[in-house]
């Protein structure tokens, strides 16, 4: 089946976490070619992504299999991404908003084109989980939004490549709609570029150390509570300047606590 010309998503990374089926990986590579995605990332794949089965399903997407980047974990795969949407069929997340494609995809692409000359494009990523059990809670908390594709309640599980196909189709519709309809009205508010994950993780490490020192965090619950704080800050899309403010506050509070002053 042939479609029309696609605008493409050159800055978007598509991440598969521990894919087990070579047929699925090959199908996703073909979908990337269909929708002009160039950045396929595999986290600890449990299959041979360059094997005969994957190549057969990829058809003209074989070059994407060759270029696919491998990572040991999700954190490494999205370290250079500023906006991350993770697909999941679960509905039990409390820290990260669960949205349909109509809400999550525009958020993902909001700054990809850069609304103003002073703002650099964002670096978005779409993340899909394991075929058998999806993404873990810790992995979901690394995203800014959780994407849930609406299905019948009697059978909610989608095949991995089918979920990718639906999402990329919605992504294309969203981008085409954005180029075809330019509503008149006030100019959009230009927000500063979100801080890099490296800066955000450094600030969180500083904060965790201080919060453990003063007893706000306990060793056995620190990981879970910091994961919620990480999700909050990612959802807020704070800038590098705001991260610097947070780190400055943490340093001053540590200095005061070590001096024994209020």
PDB file of C-alpha atoms in Angstrom:
ATOM      1  CA  UNK A   1       0.000   0.000   0.000  1.00  0.00           C
ATOM      2  CA  UNK A   2       1.416   3.360  -1.001  1.00  0.00           C
ATOM      3  CA  UNK A   3       0.728   6.670   0.702  1.00  0.00           C
ATOM      4  CA  UNK A   4       1.357  10.267  -0.204  1.00  0.00           C
ATOM      5  CA  UNK A   5       4.440  12.265   0.613  1.00  0.00           C
ATOM      6  CA  UNK A   6       5.081  12.522   4.344  1.00  0.00           C
ATOM      7  CA  UNK A   7       6.583  15.510   6.128  1.00  0.00           C
ATOM      8  CA  UNK A   8       8.740  13.112   8.128  1.00  0.00           C
ATOM      9  CA  UNK A   9      10.016  13.363  11.674  1.00  0.00           C
ATOM     10  CA  UNK A  10      13.794  13.695  11.344  1.00  0.00           C
ATOM     11  CA  UNK A  11      14.370  14.615  14.994  1.00  0.00           C
ATOM     12  CA  UNK A  12      12.219  11.880  16.516  1.00  0.00           C
ATOM     13  CA  UNK A  13      13.765   8.779  18.079  1.00  0.00           C
ATOM     14  CA  UNK A  14      11.723   5.580  18.254  1.00  0.00           C
ATOM     15  CA  UNK A  15      12.827   3.341  21.125  1.00  0.00           C
ATOM     16  CA  UNK A  16      11.994  -0.350  21.581  1.00  0.00           C
ATOM     17  CA  UNK A  17      12.754  -1.738  25.041  1.00  0.00           C
ATOM     18  CA  UNK A  18      13.962  -5.364  25.066  1.00  0.00           C
ATOM     19  CA  UNK A  19      12.086  -6.485  21.943  1.00  0.00           C
ATOM     20  CA  UNK A  20      11.918 -10.292  21.759  1.00  0.00           C
ATOM     21  CA  UNK A  21      10.474 -10.885  18.296  1.00  0.00           C
ATOM     22  CA  UNK A  22      12.631 -10.340  15.203  1.00  0.00           C
ATOM     23  CA  UNK A  23       9.457 -10.135  13.097  1.00  0.00           C
ATOM     24  CA  UNK A  24       8.254  -7.242  15.241  1.00  0.00           C
ATOM     25  CA  UNK A  25      11.592  -5.447  15.037  1.00  0.00           C
ATOM     26  CA  UNK A  26      11.651  -5.836  11.267  1.00  0.00           C
ATOM     27  CA  UNK A  27       8.066  -4.608  10.989  1.00  0.00           C
ATOM     28  CA  UNK A  28       8.888  -1.543  13.092  1.00  0.00           C
ATOM     29  CA  UNK A  29      11.888  -0.789  10.862  1.00  0.00           C
ATOM     30  CA  UNK A  30       9.564  -0.924   7.854  1.00  0.00           C
ATOM     31  CA  UNK A  31       7.158   1.446   9.605  1.00  0.00           C
ATOM     32  CA  UNK A  32      10.018   3.839  10.311  1.00  0.00           C
ATOM     33  CA  UNK A  33      10.755   3.872   6.578  1.00  0.00           C
ATOM     34  CA  UNK A  34       7.046   4.364   5.779  1.00  0.00           C
ATOM     35  CA  UNK A  35       6.854   7.416   8.030  1.00  0.00           C
ATOM     36  CA  UNK A  36      10.343   8.831   7.363  1.00  0.00           C
ATOM     37  CA  UNK A  37      11.809   8.166  10.804  1.00  0.00           C
ATOM     38  CA  UNK A  38      15.579   7.795  10.745  1.00  0.00           C
ATOM     39  CA  UNK A  39      16.430   7.129  14.408  1.00  0.00           C
ATOM     40  CA  UNK A  40      15.580   3.608  15.629  1.00  0.00           C
ATOM     41  CA  UNK A  41      16.950   2.676  19.054  1.00  0.00           C
ATOM     42  CA  UNK A  42      16.914  -0.776  20.658  1.00  0.00           C
ATOM     43  CA  UNK A  43      17.333  -1.310  24.391  1.00  0.00           C
ATOM     44  CA  UNK A  44      18.927  -4.685  25.203  1.00  0.00           C
ATOM     45  CA  UNK A  45      17.152  -6.553  22.372  1.00  0.00           C
ATOM     46  CA  UNK A  46      16.310 -10.191  23.120  1.00  0.00           C
ATOM     47  CA  UNK A  47      16.488 -11.199  19.459  1.00  0.00           C
ATOM     48  CA  UNK A  48      18.809 -10.853  16.482  1.00  0.00           C
ATOM     49  CA  UNK A  49      17.706  -7.574  14.937  1.00  0.00           C
ATOM     50  CA  UNK A  50      19.988  -8.191  11.962  1.00  0.00           C
ATOM     51  CA  UNK A  51      18.847 -11.766  11.351  1.00  0.00           C
ATOM     52  CA  UNK A  52      16.971 -13.121   8.347  1.00  0.00           C
ATOM     53  CA  UNK A  53      13.503 -12.860   9.923  1.00  0.00           C
ATOM     54  CA  UNK A  54      13.920  -9.211  10.875  1.00  0.00           C
ATOM     55  CA  UNK A  55      15.351  -8.313   7.462  1.00  0.00           C
ATOM     56  CA  UNK A  56      12.537 -10.106   5.660  1.00  0.00           C
ATOM     57  CA  UNK A  57       9.893  -8.115   7.532  1.00  0.00           C
ATOM     58  CA  UNK A  58      11.775  -4.827   7.173  1.00  0.00           C
ATOM     59  CA  UNK A  59      11.657  -4.991   3.344  1.00  0.00           C
ATOM     60  CA  UNK A  60      12.947  -1.541   2.314  1.00  0.00           C
ATOM     61  CA  UNK A  61      13.569  -0.617   5.951  1.00  0.00           C
ATOM     62  CA  UNK A  62      16.640  -2.850   6.120  1.00  0.00           C
ATOM     63  CA  UNK A  63      18.984   0.124   6.261  1.00  0.00           C
ATOM     64  CA  UNK A  64      17.274   1.241   9.465  1.00  0.00           C
ATOM     65  CA  UNK A  65      18.061  -2.122  11.046  1.00  0.00           C
ATOM     66  CA  UNK A  66      21.696  -1.634  10.101  1.00  0.00           C
ATOM     67  CA  UNK A  67      21.759   1.852  11.631  1.00  0.00           C
ATOM     68  CA  UNK A  68      19.776   0.986  14.752  1.00  0.00           C
ATOM     69  CA  UNK A  69      21.596   2.066  17.894  1.00  0.00           C
ATOM     70  CA  UNK A  70      21.835  -0.352  20.841  1.00  0.00           C
ATOM     71  CA  UNK A  71      21.627   0.712  24.493  1.00  0.00           C
ATOM     72  CA  UNK A  72      21.911  -1.164  27.803  1.00  0.00           C
ATOM     73  CA  UNK A  73      18.848   0.481  29.383  1.00  0.00           C
ATOM     74  CA  UNK A  74      16.147   3.045  28.730  1.00  0.00           C
ATOM     75  CA  UNK A  75      17.898   5.831  30.634  1.00  0.00           C
ATOM     76  CA  UNK A  76      20.855   5.599  28.254  1.00  0.00           C
ATOM     77  CA  UNK A  77      18.613   5.452  25.185  1.00  0.00           C
ATOM     78  CA  UNK A  78      16.807   8.695  26.041  1.00  0.00           C
ATOM     79  CA  UNK A  79      19.697  10.558  27.672  1.00  0.00           C
ATOM     80  CA  UNK A  80      19.760  13.107  24.823  1.00  0.00           C
ATOM     81  CA  UNK A  81      15.967  13.471  24.577  1.00  0.00           C
ATOM     82  CA  UNK A  82      14.060  16.434  26.021  1.00  0.00           C
ATOM     83  CA  UNK A  83      10.498  15.154  25.525  1.00  0.00           C
ATOM     84  CA  UNK A  84       9.557  11.496  25.966  1.00  0.00           C
ATOM     85  CA  UNK A  85       6.224   9.756  25.469  1.00  0.00           C
ATOM     86  CA  UNK A  86       5.980   6.100  26.520  1.00  0.00           C
ATOM     87  CA  UNK A  87       3.247   3.822  25.196  1.00  0.00           C
ATOM     88  CA  UNK A  88       1.499   1.614  27.739  1.00  0.00           C
ATOM     89  CA  UNK A  89      -1.767  -0.228  28.188  1.00  0.00           C
ATOM     90  CA  UNK A  90      -1.594   0.187  31.956  1.00  0.00           C
ATOM     91  CA  UNK A  91      -3.835   2.685  33.720  1.00  0.00           C
ATOM     92  CA  UNK A  92      -2.342   2.566  37.223  1.00  0.00           C
ATOM     93  CA  UNK A  93       0.218   5.371  36.890  1.00  0.00           C
ATOM     94  CA  UNK A  94      -0.241   8.245  39.328  1.00  0.00           C
ATOM     95  CA  UNK A  95       2.879  10.309  38.697  1.00  0.00           C
ATOM     96  CA  UNK A  96       2.770  10.642  34.887  1.00  0.00           C
ATOM     97  CA  UNK A  97      -0.306  11.795  32.931  1.00  0.00           C
ATOM     98  CA  UNK A  98      -2.006   9.078  30.851  1.00  0.00           C
ATOM     99  CA  UNK A  99      -3.294  10.517  27.588  1.00  0.00           C
ATOM    100  CA  UNK A 100      -4.639   9.459  24.233  1.00  0.00           C
ATOM    101  CA  UNK A 101      -2.821  10.223  20.964  1.00  0.00           C
ATOM    102  CA  UNK A 102      -4.762  13.475  20.477  1.00  0.00           C
ATOM    103  CA  UNK A 103      -3.217  14.894  23.671  1.00  0.00           C
ATOM    104  CA  UNK A 104       0.172  13.180  23.981  1.00  0.00           C
ATOM    105  CA  UNK A 105       1.425  13.593  20.407  1.00  0.00           C
ATOM    106  CA  UNK A 106       0.948  17.374  20.119  1.00  0.00           C
ATOM    107  CA  UNK A 107       2.817  17.714  23.418  1.00  0.00           C
ATOM    108  CA  UNK A 108       5.635  15.538  22.061  1.00  0.00           C
ATOM    109  CA  UNK A 109       5.984  17.646  18.917  1.00  0.00           C
ATOM    110  CA  UNK A 110       5.218  21.028  20.473  1.00  0.00           C
ATOM    111  CA  UNK A 111       8.687  22.525  20.069  1.00  0.00           C
ATOM    112  CA  UNK A 112      10.133  20.201  17.422  1.00  0.00           C
ATOM    113  CA  UNK A 113       9.958  22.905  14.783  1.00  0.00           C
ATOM    114  CA  UNK A 114      11.009  25.697  17.121  1.00  0.00           C
ATOM    115  CA  UNK A 115       8.312  28.392  17.371  1.00  0.00           C
ATOM    116  CA  UNK A 116      10.821  31.212  17.415  1.00  0.00           C
ATOM    117  CA  UNK A 117      14.346  31.981  16.206  1.00  0.00           C
ATOM    118  CA  UNK A 118      15.663  32.034  19.770  1.00  0.00           C
ATOM    119  CA  UNK A 119      14.379  28.551  20.587  1.00  0.00           C
ATOM    120  CA  UNK A 120      16.121  25.395  19.457  1.00  0.00           C
ATOM    121  CA  UNK A 121      14.002  22.411  18.399  1.00  0.00           C
ATOM    122  CA  UNK A 122      13.262  19.844  21.073  1.00  0.00           C
ATOM    123  CA  UNK A 123      14.527  16.269  20.852  1.00  0.00           C
ATOM    124  CA  UNK A 124      11.483  13.981  21.182  1.00  0.00           C
ATOM    125  CA  UNK A 125      11.305  10.218  21.653  1.00  0.00           C
ATOM    126  CA  UNK A 126       8.566   7.596  21.482  1.00  0.00           C
ATOM    127  CA  UNK A 127       9.126   4.539  23.693  1.00  0.00           C
ATOM    128  CA  UNK A 128       7.496   1.123  23.356  1.00  0.00           C
ATOM    129  CA  UNK A 129       7.884  -1.727  25.837  1.00  0.00           C
ATOM    130  CA  UNK A 130       8.368  -5.471  25.797  1.00  0.00           C
ATOM    131  CA  UNK A 131       5.895  -7.618  23.909  1.00  0.00           C
ATOM    132  CA  UNK A 132       5.091  -9.744  26.963  1.00  0.00           C
ATOM    133  CA  UNK A 133       4.988  -7.224  29.830  1.00  0.00           C
ATOM    134  CA  UNK A 134       5.411  -3.720  28.473  1.00  0.00           C
ATOM    135  CA  UNK A 135       7.372  -1.104  30.408  1.00  0.00           C
ATOM    136  CA  UNK A 136       8.168  -1.263  34.114  1.00  0.00           C
ATOM    137  CA  UNK A 137       6.973   1.413  36.519  1.00  0.00           C
ATOM    138  CA  UNK A 138      10.505   2.830  36.756  1.00  0.00           C
ATOM    139  CA  UNK A 139      10.662   3.064  32.957  1.00  0.00           C
ATOM    140  CA  UNK A 140       7.270   4.753  32.707  1.00  0.00           C
ATOM    141  CA  UNK A 141       8.391   7.334  35.265  1.00  0.00           C
ATOM    142  CA  UNK A 142      11.194   8.381  32.905  1.00  0.00           C
ATOM    143  CA  UNK A 143       8.610   9.698  30.436  1.00  0.00           C
ATOM    144  CA  UNK A 144       6.874  13.044  30.448  1.00  0.00           C
ATOM    145  CA  UNK A 145       3.618  11.534  29.173  1.00  0.00           C
ATOM    146  CA  UNK A 146       2.143   8.033  28.915  1.00  0.00           C
ATOM    147  CA  UNK A 147       0.300   7.261  25.683  1.00  0.00           C
ATOM    148  CA  UNK A 148      -2.591   4.815  25.861  1.00  0.00           C
ATOM    149  CA  UNK A 149      -4.261   3.639  22.668  1.00  0.00           C
ATOM    150  CA  UNK A 150      -7.971   3.111  23.204  1.00  0.00           C
ATOM    151  CA  UNK A 151      -9.088  -0.483  22.600  1.00  0.00           C
ATOM    152  CA  UNK A 152     -12.002  -2.673  23.616  1.00  0.00           C
ATOM    153  CA  UNK A 153     -11.985  -3.444  27.335  1.00  0.00           C
ATOM    154  CA  UNK A 154     -12.349  -7.135  26.586  1.00  0.00           C
ATOM    155  CA  UNK A 155      -8.882  -7.356  25.015  1.00  0.00           C
ATOM    156  CA  UNK A 156      -6.646  -4.340  25.488  1.00  0.00           C
ATOM    157  CA  UNK A 157      -3.269  -5.798  24.476  1.00  0.00           C
ATOM    158  CA  UNK A 158      -1.904  -4.750  21.079  1.00  0.00           C
ATOM    159  CA  UNK A 159       0.868  -6.351  19.075  1.00  0.00           C
ATOM    160  CA  UNK A 160       4.020  -4.220  19.317  1.00  0.00           C
ATOM    161  CA  UNK A 161       4.262  -3.380  15.622  1.00  0.00           C
ATOM    162  CA  UNK A 162       0.520  -2.651  15.465  1.00  0.00           C
ATOM    163  CA  UNK A 163       0.833  -0.190  18.357  1.00  0.00           C
ATOM    164  CA  UNK A 164       3.744   1.504  16.591  1.00  0.00           C
ATOM    165  CA  UNK A 165       1.765   1.706  13.334  1.00  0.00           C
ATOM    166  CA  UNK A 166      -1.238   3.343  15.013  1.00  0.00           C
ATOM    167  CA  UNK A 167       0.964   5.822  16.859  1.00  0.00           C
ATOM    168  CA  UNK A 168       3.001   6.825  13.804  1.00  0.00           C
ATOM    169  CA  UNK A 169      -0.184   7.286  11.791  1.00  0.00           C
ATOM    170  CA  UNK A 170      -1.539   9.596  14.495  1.00  0.00           C
ATOM    171  CA  UNK A 171       1.817  11.374  14.581  1.00  0.00           C
ATOM    172  CA  UNK A 172       1.631  12.061  10.866  1.00  0.00           C
ATOM    173  CA  UNK A 173      -1.957  13.277  11.128  1.00  0.00           C
ATOM    174  CA  UNK A 174      -0.977  15.636  13.915  1.00  0.00           C
ATOM    175  CA  UNK A 175       1.949  17.067  11.977  1.00  0.00           C
ATOM    176  CA  UNK A 176      -0.055  17.493   8.782  1.00  0.00           C
ATOM    177  CA  UNK A 177      -2.866  19.141  10.694  1.00  0.00           C
ATOM    178  CA  UNK A 178      -0.387  21.546  12.248  1.00  0.00           C
ATOM    179  CA  UNK A 179       0.934  22.587   8.836  1.00  0.00           C
ATOM    180  CA  UNK A 180      -2.481  22.850   7.187  1.00  0.00           C
ATOM    181  CA  UNK A 181      -4.293  24.798   9.907  1.00  0.00           C
ATOM    182  CA  UNK A 182      -2.637  27.897  11.310  1.00  0.00           C
ATOM    183  CA  UNK A 183      -5.232  29.542  13.548  1.00  0.00           C
ATOM    184  CA  UNK A 184      -5.041  33.293  13.833  1.00  0.00           C
ATOM    185  CA  UNK A 185      -4.735  34.912  17.231  1.00  0.00           C
ATOM    186  CA  UNK A 186      -2.076  35.877  19.747  1.00  0.00           C
ATOM    187  CA  UNK A 187       1.451  34.703  19.054  1.00  0.00           C
ATOM    188  CA  UNK A 188       2.354  31.533  20.964  1.00  0.00           C
ATOM    189  CA  UNK A 189       4.257  31.924  24.200  1.00  0.00           C
ATOM    190  CA  UNK A 190       7.892  31.062  23.572  1.00  0.00           C
ATOM    191  CA  UNK A 191       9.161  28.907  26.403  1.00  0.00           C
ATOM    192  CA  UNK A 192      12.835  28.265  27.059  1.00  0.00           C
ATOM    193  CA  UNK A 193      14.284  24.975  25.897  1.00  0.00           C
ATOM    194  CA  UNK A 194      13.878  22.184  28.472  1.00  0.00           C
ATOM    195  CA  UNK A 195      17.011  21.286  30.396  1.00  0.00           C
ATOM    196  CA  UNK A 196      18.996  18.298  29.189  1.00  0.00           C
ATOM    197  CA  UNK A 197      18.560  15.012  31.018  1.00  0.00           C
ATOM    198  CA  UNK A 198      22.178  15.223  32.129  1.00  0.00           C
ATOM    199  CA  UNK A 199      21.521  18.502  33.949  1.00  0.00           C
ATOM    200  CA  UNK A 200      18.250  17.258  35.409  1.00  0.00           C
ATOM    201  CA  UNK A 201      19.785  14.022  36.698  1.00  0.00           C
ATOM    202  CA  UNK A 202      22.668  15.930  38.301  1.00  0.00           C
ATOM    203  CA  UNK A 203      20.196  18.193  40.113  1.00  0.00           C
ATOM    204  CA  UNK A 204      18.158  15.199  41.273  1.00  0.00           C
ATOM    205  CA  UNK A 205      21.296  13.495  42.580  1.00  0.00           C
ATOM    206  CA  UNK A 206      22.160  16.624  44.593  1.00  0.00           C
ATOM    207  CA  UNK A 207      18.619  16.823  45.957  1.00  0.00           C
ATOM    208  CA  UNK A 208      18.497  13.128  46.877  1.00  0.00           C
ATOM    209  CA  UNK A 209      21.757  13.391  48.807  1.00  0.00           C
ATOM    210  CA  UNK A 210      20.482  16.365  50.805  1.00  0.00           C
ATOM    211  CA  UNK A 211      17.043  14.859  51.445  1.00  0.00           C
ATOM    212  CA  UNK A 212      18.670  11.689  52.781  1.00  0.00           C
ATOM    213  CA  UNK A 213      20.953  13.746  55.017  1.00  0.00           C
ATOM    214  CA  UNK A 214      18.092  15.690  56.605  1.00  0.00           C
ATOM    215  CA  UNK A 215      15.850  12.639  56.986  1.00  0.00           C
ATOM    216  CA  UNK A 216      13.157  13.604  54.491  1.00  0.00           C
ATOM    217  CA  UNK A 217      14.019  10.486  52.488  1.00  0.00           C
ATOM    218  CA  UNK A 218      14.640   7.055  53.957  1.00  0.00           C
ATOM    219  CA  UNK A 219      17.022   4.643  52.201  1.00  0.00           C
ATOM    220  CA  UNK A 220      14.337   2.016  51.563  1.00  0.00           C
ATOM    221  CA  UNK A 221      11.855   4.489  50.030  1.00  0.00           C
ATOM    222  CA  UNK A 222      14.251   6.982  48.415  1.00  0.00           C
ATOM    223  CA  UNK A 223      14.174   5.392  44.954  1.00  0.00           C
ATOM    224  CA  UNK A 224      10.375   5.445  44.658  1.00  0.00           C
ATOM    225  CA  UNK A 225       9.995   8.981  45.992  1.00  0.00           C
ATOM    226  CA  UNK A 226      12.773  10.353  43.795  1.00  0.00           C
ATOM    227  CA  UNK A 227      11.154   8.679  40.781  1.00  0.00           C
ATOM    228  CA  UNK A 228       7.997  10.689  41.466  1.00  0.00           C
ATOM    229  CA  UNK A 229      10.019  13.887  41.844  1.00  0.00           C
ATOM    230  CA  UNK A 230      11.777  13.127  38.552  1.00  0.00           C
ATOM    231  CA  UNK A 231       8.420  12.628  36.826  1.00  0.00           C
ATOM    232  CA  UNK A 232       7.144  15.925  38.241  1.00  0.00           C
ATOM    233  CA  UNK A 233      10.144  17.892  36.960  1.00  0.00           C
ATOM    234  CA  UNK A 234      10.039  16.206  33.552  1.00  0.00           C
ATOM    235  CA  UNK A 235       6.361  17.012  33.234  1.00  0.00           C
ATOM    236  CA  UNK A 236       7.113  20.656  34.074  1.00  0.00           C
ATOM    237  CA  UNK A 237       9.809  20.775  31.346  1.00  0.00           C
ATOM    238  CA  UNK A 238      12.003  23.052  33.461  1.00  0.00           C
ATOM    239  CA  UNK A 239      14.772  24.990  31.735  1.00  0.00           C
ATOM    240  CA  UNK A 240      18.522  24.862  32.350  1.00  0.00           C
ATOM    241  CA  UNK A 241      18.276  28.183  34.208  1.00  0.00           C
ATOM    242  CA  UNK A 242      15.585  26.746  36.492  1.00  0.00           C
ATOM    243  CA  UNK A 243      17.682  23.635  37.133  1.00  0.00           C
ATOM    244  CA  UNK A 244      20.574  25.898  38.133  1.00  0.00           C
ATOM    245  CA  UNK A 245      18.233  27.673  40.576  1.00  0.00           C
ATOM    246  CA  UNK A 246      17.211  24.351  42.141  1.00  0.00           C
ATOM    247  CA  UNK A 247      20.839  23.246  42.498  1.00  0.00           C
ATOM    248  CA  UNK A 248      21.752  26.576  44.061  1.00  0.00           C
ATOM    249  CA  UNK A 249      18.955  26.184  46.617  1.00  0.00           C
ATOM    250  CA  UNK A 250      20.101  22.652  47.431  1.00  0.00           C
ATOM    251  CA  UNK A 251      23.701  23.779  47.941  1.00  0.00           C
ATOM    252  CA  UNK A 252      22.617  26.612  50.236  1.00  0.00           C
ATOM    253  CA  UNK A 253      20.353  24.323  52.250  1.00  0.00           C
ATOM    254  CA  UNK A 254      23.156  21.789  52.650  1.00  0.00           C
ATOM    255  CA  UNK A 255      25.532  24.516  53.816  1.00  0.00           C
ATOM    256  CA  UNK A 256      22.949  25.739  56.343  1.00  0.00           C
ATOM    257  CA  UNK A 257      22.200  22.236  57.645  1.00  0.00           C
ATOM    258  CA  UNK A 258      25.883  21.471  58.112  1.00  0.00           C
ATOM    259  CA  UNK A 259      26.283  24.680  60.125  1.00  0.00           C
ATOM    260  CA  UNK A 260      23.322  23.731  62.268  1.00  0.00           C
ATOM    261  CA  UNK A 261      21.421  26.914  61.388  1.00  0.00           C
ATOM    262  CA  UNK A 262      17.731  27.033  60.451  1.00  0.00           C
TER     263      UNK A 262
END
